[in-house]
mmCIF file of C-alpha atoms in Angstrom:
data_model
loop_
_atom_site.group_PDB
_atom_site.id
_atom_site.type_symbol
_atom_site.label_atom_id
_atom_site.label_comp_id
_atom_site.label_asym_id
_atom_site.label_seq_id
_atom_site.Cartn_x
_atom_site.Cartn_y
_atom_site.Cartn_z
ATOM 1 C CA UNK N 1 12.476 31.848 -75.440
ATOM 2 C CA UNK N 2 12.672 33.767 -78.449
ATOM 3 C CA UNK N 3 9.616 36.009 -77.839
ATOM 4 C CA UNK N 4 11.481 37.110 -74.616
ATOM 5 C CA UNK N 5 14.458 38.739 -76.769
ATOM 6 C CA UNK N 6 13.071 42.352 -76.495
ATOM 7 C CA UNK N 7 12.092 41.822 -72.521
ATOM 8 C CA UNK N 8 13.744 42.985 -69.722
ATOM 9 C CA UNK N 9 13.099 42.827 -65.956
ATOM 10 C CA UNK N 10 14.664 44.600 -62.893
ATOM 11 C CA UNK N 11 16.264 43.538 -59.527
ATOM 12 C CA UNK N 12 14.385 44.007 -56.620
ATOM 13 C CA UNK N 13 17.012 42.907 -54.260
ATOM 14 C CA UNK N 14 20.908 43.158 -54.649
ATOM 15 C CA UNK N 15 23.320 40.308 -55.108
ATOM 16 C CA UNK N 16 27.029 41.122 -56.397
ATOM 17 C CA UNK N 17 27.071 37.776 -58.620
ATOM 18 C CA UNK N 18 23.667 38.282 -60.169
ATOM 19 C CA UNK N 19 24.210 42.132 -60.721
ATOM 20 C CA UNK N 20 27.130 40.959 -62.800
ATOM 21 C CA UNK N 21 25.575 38.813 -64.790
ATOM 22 C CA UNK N 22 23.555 40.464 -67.907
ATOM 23 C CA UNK N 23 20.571 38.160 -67.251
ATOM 24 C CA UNK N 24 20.859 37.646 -63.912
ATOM 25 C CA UNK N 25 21.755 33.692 -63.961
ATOM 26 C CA UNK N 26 25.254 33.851 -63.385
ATOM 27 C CA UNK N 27 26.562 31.251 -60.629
ATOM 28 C CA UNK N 28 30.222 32.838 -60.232
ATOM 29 C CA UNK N 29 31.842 35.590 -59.915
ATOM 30 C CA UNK N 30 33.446 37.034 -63.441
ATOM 31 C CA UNK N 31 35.481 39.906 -62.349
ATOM 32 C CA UNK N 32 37.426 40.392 -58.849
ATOM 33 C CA UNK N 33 35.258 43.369 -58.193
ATOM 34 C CA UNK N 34 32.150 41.304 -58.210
ATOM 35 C CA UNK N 35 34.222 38.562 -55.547
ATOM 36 C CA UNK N 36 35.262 41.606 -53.288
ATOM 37 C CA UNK N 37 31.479 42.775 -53.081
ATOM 38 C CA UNK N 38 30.240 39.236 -52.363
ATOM 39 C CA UNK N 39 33.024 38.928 -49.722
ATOM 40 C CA UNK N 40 32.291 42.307 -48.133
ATOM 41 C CA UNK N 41 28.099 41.115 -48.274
ATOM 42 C CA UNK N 42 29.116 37.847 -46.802
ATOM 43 C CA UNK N 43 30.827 39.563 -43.833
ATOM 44 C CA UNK N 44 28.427 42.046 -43.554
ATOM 45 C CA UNK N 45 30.718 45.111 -43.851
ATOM 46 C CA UNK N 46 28.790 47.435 -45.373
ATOM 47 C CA UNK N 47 26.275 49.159 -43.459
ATOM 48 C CA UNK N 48 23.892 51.616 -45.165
ATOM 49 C CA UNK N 49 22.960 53.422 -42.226
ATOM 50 C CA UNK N 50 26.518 54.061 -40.930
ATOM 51 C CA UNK N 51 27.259 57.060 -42.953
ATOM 52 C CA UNK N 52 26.056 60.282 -40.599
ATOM 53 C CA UNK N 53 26.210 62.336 -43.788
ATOM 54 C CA UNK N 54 23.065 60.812 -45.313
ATOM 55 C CA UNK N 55 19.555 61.781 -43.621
ATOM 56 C CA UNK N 56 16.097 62.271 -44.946
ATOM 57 C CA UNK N 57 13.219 60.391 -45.718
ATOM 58 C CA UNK N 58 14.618 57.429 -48.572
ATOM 59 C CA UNK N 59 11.147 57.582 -49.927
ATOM 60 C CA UNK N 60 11.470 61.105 -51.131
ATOM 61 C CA UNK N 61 15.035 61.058 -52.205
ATOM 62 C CA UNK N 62 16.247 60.513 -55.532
ATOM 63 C CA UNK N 63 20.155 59.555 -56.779
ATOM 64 C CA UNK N 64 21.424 61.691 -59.681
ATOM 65 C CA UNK N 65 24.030 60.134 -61.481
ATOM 66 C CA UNK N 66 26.768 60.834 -63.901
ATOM 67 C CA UNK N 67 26.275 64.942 -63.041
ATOM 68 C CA UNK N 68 29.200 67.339 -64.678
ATOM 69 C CA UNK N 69 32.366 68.111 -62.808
ATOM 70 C CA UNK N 70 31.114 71.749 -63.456
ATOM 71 C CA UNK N 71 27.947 71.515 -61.544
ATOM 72 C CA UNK N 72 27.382 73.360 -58.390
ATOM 73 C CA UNK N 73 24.629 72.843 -55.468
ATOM 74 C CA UNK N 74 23.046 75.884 -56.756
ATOM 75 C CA UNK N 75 22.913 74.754 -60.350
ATOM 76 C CA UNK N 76 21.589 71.436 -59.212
ATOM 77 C CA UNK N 77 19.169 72.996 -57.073
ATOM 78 C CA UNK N 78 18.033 74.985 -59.471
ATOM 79 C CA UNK N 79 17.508 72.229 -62.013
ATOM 80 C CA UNK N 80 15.888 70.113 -59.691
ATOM 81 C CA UNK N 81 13.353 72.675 -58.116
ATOM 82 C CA UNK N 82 10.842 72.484 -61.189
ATOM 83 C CA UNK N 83 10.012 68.750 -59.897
ATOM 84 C CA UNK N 84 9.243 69.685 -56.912
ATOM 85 C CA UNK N 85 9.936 71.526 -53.212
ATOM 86 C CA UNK N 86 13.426 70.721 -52.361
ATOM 87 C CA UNK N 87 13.943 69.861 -48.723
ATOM 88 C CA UNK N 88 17.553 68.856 -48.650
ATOM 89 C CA UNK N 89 20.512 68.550 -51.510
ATOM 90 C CA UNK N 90 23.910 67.035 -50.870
ATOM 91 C CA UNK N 91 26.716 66.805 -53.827
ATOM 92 C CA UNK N 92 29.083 64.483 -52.833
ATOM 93 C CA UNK N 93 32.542 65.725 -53.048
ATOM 94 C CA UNK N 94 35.970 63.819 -52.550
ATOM 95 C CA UNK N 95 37.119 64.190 -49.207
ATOM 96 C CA UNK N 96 40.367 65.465 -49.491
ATOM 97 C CA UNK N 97 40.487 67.310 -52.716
ATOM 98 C CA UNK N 98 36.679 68.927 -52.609
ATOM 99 C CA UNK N 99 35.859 67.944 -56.306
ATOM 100 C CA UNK N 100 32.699 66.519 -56.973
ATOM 101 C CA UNK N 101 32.041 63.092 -57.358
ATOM 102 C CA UNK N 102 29.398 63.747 -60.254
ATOM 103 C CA UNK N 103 26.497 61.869 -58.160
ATOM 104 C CA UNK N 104 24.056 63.421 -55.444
ATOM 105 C CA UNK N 105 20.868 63.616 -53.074
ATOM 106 C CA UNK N 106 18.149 64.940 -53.871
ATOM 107 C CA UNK N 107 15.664 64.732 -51.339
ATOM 108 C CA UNK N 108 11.673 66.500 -51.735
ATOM 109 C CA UNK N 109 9.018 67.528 -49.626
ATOM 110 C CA UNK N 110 6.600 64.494 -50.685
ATOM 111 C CA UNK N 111 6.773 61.321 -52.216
ATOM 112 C CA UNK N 112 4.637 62.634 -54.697
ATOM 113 C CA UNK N 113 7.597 65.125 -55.743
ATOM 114 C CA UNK N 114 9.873 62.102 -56.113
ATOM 115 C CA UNK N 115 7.769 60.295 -58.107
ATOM 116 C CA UNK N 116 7.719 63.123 -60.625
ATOM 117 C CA UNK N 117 11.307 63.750 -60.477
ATOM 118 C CA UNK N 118 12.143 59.682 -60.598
ATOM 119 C CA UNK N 119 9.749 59.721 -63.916
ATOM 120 C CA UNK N 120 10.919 63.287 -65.395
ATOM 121 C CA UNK N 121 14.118 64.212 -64.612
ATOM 122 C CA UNK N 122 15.981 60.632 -65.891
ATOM 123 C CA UNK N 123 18.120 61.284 -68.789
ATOM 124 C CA UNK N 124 17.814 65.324 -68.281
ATOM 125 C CA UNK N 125 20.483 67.880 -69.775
ATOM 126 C CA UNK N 126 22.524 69.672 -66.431
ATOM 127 C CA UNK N 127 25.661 71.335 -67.577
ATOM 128 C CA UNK N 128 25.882 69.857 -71.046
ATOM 129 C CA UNK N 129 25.651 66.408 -69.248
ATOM 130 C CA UNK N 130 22.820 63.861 -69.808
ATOM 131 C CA UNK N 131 22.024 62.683 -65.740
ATOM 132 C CA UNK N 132 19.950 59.572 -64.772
ATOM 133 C CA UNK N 133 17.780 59.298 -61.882
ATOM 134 C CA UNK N 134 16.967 56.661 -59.366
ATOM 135 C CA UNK N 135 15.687 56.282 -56.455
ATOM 136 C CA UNK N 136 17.742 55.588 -53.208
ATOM 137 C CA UNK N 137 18.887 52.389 -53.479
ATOM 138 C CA UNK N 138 21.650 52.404 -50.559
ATOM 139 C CA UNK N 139 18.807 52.975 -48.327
ATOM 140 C CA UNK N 140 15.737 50.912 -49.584
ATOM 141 C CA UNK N 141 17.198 47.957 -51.668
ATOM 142 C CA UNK N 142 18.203 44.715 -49.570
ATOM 143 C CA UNK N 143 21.569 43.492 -49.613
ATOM 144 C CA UNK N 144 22.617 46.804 -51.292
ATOM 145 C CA UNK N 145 26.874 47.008 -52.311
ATOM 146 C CA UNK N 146 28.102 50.154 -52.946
ATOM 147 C CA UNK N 147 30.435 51.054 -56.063
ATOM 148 C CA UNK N 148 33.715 51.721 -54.198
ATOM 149 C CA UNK N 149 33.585 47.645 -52.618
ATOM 150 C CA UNK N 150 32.998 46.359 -56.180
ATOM 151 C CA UNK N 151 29.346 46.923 -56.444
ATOM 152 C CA UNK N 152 26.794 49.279 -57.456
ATOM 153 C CA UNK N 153 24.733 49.328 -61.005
ATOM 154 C CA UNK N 154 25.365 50.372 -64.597
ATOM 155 C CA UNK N 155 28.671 51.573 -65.387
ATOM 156 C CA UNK N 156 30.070 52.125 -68.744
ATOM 157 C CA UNK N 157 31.927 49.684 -71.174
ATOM 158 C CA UNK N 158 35.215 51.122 -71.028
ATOM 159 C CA UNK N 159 35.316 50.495 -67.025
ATOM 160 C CA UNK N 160 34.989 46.941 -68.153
ATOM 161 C CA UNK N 161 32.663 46.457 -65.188
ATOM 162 C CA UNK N 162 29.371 46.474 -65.879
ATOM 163 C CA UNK N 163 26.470 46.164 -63.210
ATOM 164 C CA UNK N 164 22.776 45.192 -64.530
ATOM 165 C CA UNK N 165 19.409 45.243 -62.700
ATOM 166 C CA UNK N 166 19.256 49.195 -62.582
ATOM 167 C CA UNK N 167 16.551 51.674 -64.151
ATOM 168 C CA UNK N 168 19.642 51.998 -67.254
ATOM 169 C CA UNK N 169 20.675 48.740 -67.629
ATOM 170 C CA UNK N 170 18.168 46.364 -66.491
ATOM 171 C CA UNK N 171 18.464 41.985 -66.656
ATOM 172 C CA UNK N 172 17.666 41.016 -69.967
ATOM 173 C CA UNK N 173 15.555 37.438 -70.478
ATOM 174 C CA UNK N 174 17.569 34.784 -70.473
ATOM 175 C CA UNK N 175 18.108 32.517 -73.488
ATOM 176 C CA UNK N 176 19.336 29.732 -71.513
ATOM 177 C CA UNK N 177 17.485 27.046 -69.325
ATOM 178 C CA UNK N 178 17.438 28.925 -66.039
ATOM 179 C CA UNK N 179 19.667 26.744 -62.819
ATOM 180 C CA UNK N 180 16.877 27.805 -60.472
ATOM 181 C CA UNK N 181 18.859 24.788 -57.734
ATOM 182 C CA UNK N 182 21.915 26.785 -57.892
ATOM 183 C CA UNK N 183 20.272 29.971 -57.850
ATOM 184 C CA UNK N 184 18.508 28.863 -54.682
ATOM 185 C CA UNK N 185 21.971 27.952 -52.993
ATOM 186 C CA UNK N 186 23.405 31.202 -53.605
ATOM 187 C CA UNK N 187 20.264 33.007 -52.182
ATOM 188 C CA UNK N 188 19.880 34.820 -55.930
ATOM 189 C CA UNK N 189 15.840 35.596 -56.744
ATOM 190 C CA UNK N 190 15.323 33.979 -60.085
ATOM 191 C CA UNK N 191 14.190 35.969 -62.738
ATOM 192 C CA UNK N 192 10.420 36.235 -63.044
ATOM 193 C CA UNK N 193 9.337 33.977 -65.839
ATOM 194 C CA UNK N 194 6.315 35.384 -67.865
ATOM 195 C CA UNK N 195 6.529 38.399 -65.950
ATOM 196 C CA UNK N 196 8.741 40.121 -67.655
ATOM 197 C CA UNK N 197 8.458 44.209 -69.178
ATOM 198 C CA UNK N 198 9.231 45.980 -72.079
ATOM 199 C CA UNK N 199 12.472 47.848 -72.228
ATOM 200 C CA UNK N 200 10.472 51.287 -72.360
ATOM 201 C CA UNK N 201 8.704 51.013 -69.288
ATOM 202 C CA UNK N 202 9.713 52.490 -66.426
ATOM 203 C CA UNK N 203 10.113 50.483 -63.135
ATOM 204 C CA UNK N 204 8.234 51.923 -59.836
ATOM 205 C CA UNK N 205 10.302 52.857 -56.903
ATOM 206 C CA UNK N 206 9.402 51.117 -53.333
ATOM 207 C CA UNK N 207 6.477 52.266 -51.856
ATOM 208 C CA UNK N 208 5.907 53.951 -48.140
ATOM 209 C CA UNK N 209 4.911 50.807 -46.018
ATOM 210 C CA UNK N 210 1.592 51.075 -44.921
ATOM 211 C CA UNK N 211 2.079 51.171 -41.133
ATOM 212 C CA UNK N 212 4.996 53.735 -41.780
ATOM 213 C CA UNK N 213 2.427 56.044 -43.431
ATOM 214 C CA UNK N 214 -0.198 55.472 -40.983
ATOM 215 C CA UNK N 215 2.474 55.924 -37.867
ATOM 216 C CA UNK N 216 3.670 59.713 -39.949
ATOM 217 C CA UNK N 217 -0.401 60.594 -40.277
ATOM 218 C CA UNK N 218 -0.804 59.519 -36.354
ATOM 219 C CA UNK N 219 2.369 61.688 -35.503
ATOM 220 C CA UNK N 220 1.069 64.336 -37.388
ATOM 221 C CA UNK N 221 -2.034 64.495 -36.114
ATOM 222 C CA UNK N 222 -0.239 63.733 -32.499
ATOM 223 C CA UNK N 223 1.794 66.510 -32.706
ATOM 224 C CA UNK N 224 -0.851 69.070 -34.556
ATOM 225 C CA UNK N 225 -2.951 68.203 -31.350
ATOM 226 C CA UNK N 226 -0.311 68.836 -28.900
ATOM 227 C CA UNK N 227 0.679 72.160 -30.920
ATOM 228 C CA UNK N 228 -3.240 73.575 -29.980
ATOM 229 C CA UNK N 229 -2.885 72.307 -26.254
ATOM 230 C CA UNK N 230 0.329 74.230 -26.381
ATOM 231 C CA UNK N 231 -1.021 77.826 -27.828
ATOM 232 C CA UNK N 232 -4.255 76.941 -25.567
ATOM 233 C CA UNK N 233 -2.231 76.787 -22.638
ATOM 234 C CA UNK N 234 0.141 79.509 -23.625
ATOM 235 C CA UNK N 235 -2.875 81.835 -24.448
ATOM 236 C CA UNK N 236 -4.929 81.081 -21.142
ATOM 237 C CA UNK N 237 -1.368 81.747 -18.912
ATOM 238 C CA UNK N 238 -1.050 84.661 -21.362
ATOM 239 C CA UNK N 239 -4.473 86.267 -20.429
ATOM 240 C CA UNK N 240 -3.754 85.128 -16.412
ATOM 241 C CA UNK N 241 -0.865 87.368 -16.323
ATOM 242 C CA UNK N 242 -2.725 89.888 -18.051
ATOM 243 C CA UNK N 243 -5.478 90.044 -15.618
ATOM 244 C CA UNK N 244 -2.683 89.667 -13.065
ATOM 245 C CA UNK N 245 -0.397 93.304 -14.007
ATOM 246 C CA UNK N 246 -3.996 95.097 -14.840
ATOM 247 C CA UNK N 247 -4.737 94.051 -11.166
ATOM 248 C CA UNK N 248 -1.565 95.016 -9.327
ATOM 249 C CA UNK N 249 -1.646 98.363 -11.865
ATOM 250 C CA UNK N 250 -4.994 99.127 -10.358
ATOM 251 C CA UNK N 251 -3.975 98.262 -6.608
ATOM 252 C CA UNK N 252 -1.204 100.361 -6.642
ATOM 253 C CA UNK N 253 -3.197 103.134 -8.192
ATOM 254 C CA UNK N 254 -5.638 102.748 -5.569
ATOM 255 C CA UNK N 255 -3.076 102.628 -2.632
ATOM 256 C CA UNK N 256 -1.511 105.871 -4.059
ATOM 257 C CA UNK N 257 -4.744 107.851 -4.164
ATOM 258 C CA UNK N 258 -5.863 106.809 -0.596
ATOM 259 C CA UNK N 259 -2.094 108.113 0.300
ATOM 260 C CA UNK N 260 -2.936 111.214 -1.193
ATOM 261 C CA UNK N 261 -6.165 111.380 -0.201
ATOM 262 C CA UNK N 262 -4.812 111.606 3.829
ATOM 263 C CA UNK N 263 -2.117 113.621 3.082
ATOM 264 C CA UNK N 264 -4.672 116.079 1.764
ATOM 265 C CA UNK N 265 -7.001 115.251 4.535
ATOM 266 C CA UNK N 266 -9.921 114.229 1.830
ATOM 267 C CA UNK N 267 -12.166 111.825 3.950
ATOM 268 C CA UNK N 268 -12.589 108.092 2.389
ATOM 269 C CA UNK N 269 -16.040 108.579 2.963
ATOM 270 C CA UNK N 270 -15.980 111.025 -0.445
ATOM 271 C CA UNK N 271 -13.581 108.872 -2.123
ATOM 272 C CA UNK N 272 -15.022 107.442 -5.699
ATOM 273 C CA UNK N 273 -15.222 103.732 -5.603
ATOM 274 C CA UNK N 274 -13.584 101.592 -8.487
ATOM 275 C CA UNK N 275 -15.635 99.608 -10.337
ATOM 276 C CA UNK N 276 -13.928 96.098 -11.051
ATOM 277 C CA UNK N 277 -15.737 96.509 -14.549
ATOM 278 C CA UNK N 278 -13.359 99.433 -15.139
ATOM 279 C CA UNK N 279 -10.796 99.038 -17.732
ATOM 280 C CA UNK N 280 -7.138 99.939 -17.008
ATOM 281 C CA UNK N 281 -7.477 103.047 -19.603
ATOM 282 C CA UNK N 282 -10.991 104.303 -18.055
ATOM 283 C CA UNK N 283 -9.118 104.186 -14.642
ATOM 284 C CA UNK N 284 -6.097 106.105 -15.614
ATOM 285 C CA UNK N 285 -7.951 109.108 -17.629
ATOM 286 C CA UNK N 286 -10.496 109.291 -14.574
ATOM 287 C CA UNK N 287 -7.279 109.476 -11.916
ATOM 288 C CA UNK N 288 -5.961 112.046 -14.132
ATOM 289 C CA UNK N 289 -9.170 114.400 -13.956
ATOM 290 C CA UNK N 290 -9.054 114.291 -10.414
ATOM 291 C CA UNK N 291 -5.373 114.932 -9.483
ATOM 292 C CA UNK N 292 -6.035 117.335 -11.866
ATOM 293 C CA UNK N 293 -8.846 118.785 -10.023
ATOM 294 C CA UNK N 294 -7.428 118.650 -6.619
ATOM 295 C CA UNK N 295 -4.317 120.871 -8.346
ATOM 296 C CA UNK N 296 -6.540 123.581 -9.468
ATOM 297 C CA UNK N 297 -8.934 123.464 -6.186
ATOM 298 C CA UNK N 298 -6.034 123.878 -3.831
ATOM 299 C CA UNK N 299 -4.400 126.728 -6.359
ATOM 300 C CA UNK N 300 -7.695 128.586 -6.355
ATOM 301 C CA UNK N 301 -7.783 127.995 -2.173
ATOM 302 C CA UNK N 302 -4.496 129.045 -2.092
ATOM 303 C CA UNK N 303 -4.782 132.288 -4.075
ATOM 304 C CA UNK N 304 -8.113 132.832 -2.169
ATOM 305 C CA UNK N 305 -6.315 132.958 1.613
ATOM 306 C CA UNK N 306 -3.529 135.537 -0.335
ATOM 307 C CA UNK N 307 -5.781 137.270 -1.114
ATOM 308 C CA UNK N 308 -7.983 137.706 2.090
ATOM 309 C CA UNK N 309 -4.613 137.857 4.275
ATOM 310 C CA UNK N 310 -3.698 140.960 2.092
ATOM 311 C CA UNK N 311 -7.119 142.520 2.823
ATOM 312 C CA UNK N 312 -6.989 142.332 5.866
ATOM 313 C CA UNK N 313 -3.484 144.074 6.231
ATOM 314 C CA UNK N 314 -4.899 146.893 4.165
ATOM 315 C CA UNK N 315 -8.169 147.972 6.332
ATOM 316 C CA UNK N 316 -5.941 146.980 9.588
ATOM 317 C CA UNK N 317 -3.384 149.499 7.429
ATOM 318 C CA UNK N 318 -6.116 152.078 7.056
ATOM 319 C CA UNK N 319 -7.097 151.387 10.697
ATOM 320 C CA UNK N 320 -3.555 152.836 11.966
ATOM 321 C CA UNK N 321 -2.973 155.619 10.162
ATOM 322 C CA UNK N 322 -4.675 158.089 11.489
ATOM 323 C CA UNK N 323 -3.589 157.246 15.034
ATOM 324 C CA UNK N 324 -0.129 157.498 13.878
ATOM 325 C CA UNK N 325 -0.768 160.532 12.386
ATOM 326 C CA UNK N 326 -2.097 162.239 15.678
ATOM 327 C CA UNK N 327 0.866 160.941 17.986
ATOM 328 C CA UNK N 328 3.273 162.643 15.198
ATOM 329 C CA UNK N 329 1.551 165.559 15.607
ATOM 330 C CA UNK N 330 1.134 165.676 18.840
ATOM 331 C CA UNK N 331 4.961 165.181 18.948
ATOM 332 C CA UNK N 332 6.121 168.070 17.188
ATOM 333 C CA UNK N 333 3.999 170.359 19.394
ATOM 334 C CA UNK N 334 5.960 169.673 22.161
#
């Protein structure tokens, strides 16, 4: 036993009498805090996934602990953004007064993220406060108490009520015989015998199951598939409705020039066929030229009848003068 002095090991499940015990042998309860959290895990009144507040992916969130009253979401966020890609940050605040309650959620893009901020950011300066770091517990440890109902982990020694298993104050070996029948009654995982670690390494969070990886990569995939069906489809009705305006566009185009084709009395005999192969521009320049055309043929037809009508009145002019001349004279001789 006395080579185990310096080892420590860490609780992978959560049990209000062993979490009060500093090597994690403890039988009874010491404290009435540590009685009110068995009671409340014994009657199942806690539920973790009650709170609406607290959403995410557990596996890339991380707690931060013992934060300044000082420090803001954007201060946090700031601090915590060099770890990582922040998805989501919530400081918890009282719910009456609005002061913060010096812990919070950090949650990143990746588990890889975490990881980094679970290994770097522990024991970080925020504020002129040294934080610690851990990874959601509430969500991914068994049998998990929170602080308010007398349970929780770590704590400081003026509370009086300290909680051990945690990243800062883990189980330490114990010195005693170990009463693994007692243990067993109370449901309390014994501590692992010749598997212990050294107080400076640093315990791994839980680990993604493998089927809830391989169910995110299928949904991925899933809904990256769908998302190309979706622009497919939406592209092909796209073009449809293209070809379907450029069609009624060229119909009514049509229809109008055939109008104005028998209003003019133009024969559809000499009407200019439309090639279907005709784009929509190549069809509005060409019916440009030709109203065009038909403007400056009938101004030029026009100005050519003025013209010949006022000839005529001229010579027919010429024609009568002279006759009118000879019954005026004739006239004035009488």
């Amino acid at each position: 036993m006395s080579s185990n002095i310096n080892s420590v090991f860490y609780a992978e499940s959560y049990h209000p009498i062993q979490a009060g015990s500093i090597d994690g042998t403890d039988i009874l309860p010491h404290d009435n805090a540590v009685y009110r959290a068995l009671l409340c895990s014994n009657a199942a009144l806690y539920d973790p996934t009650g709170d609406p507040k607290i959403i995410g992916d557990p596996y890339c969130t991380v707690f931060v602990g013992r934060l300044s009253h000082l420090t803001t979401e954007p201060t946090l966020h700031k601090a915590m953004s060099k770890y990582g890609r922040i998805k989501n940050l919530r400081l918890v605040r009282h719910i009456v007064t609005g002061a913060s309650r010096r812990f919070a959620f950090v949650e990143f893009e990746t588990e890889r993220e975490m990881r980094r901020a679970y290994q770097d950011a522990h024991h970080a300066i925020i504020d002129d406060a040294e934080i610690i770091v851990d990874y959601n517990r509430q969500k991914l440890m068994p049998g998990w108490i929170p602080r308010r109902l007398g349970g929780g982990l770590g704590g400081r020694k003026e509370s009086g009520q300290l909680r051990f298993g945690g990243r800062e104050r883990p189980f330490r070996a114990p010195l005693q015989p170990i009463p693994y029948e007692d243990l067993k009654k109370l449901g309390i995982t014994p501590p692992p015998e010749g598997r212990y670690m050294s107080r400076f390494q640093v315990p791994s969070p839980p680990r993604k199951p493998r089927k809830l990886v391989e169910k995110e990569e299928y949904s991925y995939k899933r809904s990256s598939v769908d998302r190309e069906e979706l622009s497919q489809r939406s592209s092909s009705m796209e073009r449809d409705e293209h070809r379907r305006t450029v069609g009624r566009k060229q119909d009514s185009r049509k229809r109008s020039y055939v109008e104005e084709e028998s209003q003019y009395g133009k024969s559809s005999e000499d009407r200019p066929e439309c090639s279907p192969n005709t784009t929509s521009i190549e069809t509005d320049h060409d019916y440009k030229w030709r109203t065009l055309d038909r403007e400056e043929h009938y101004h030029s037809r026009s100005n050519a009848e003025g013209g010949e009508i006022s000839r005529k009145r001229s010579s027919r002019d010429k024609e009568e003068l002279p006759s009118k001349r000879h019954r005026h004279y004739s006239r004035s001789n009488h």
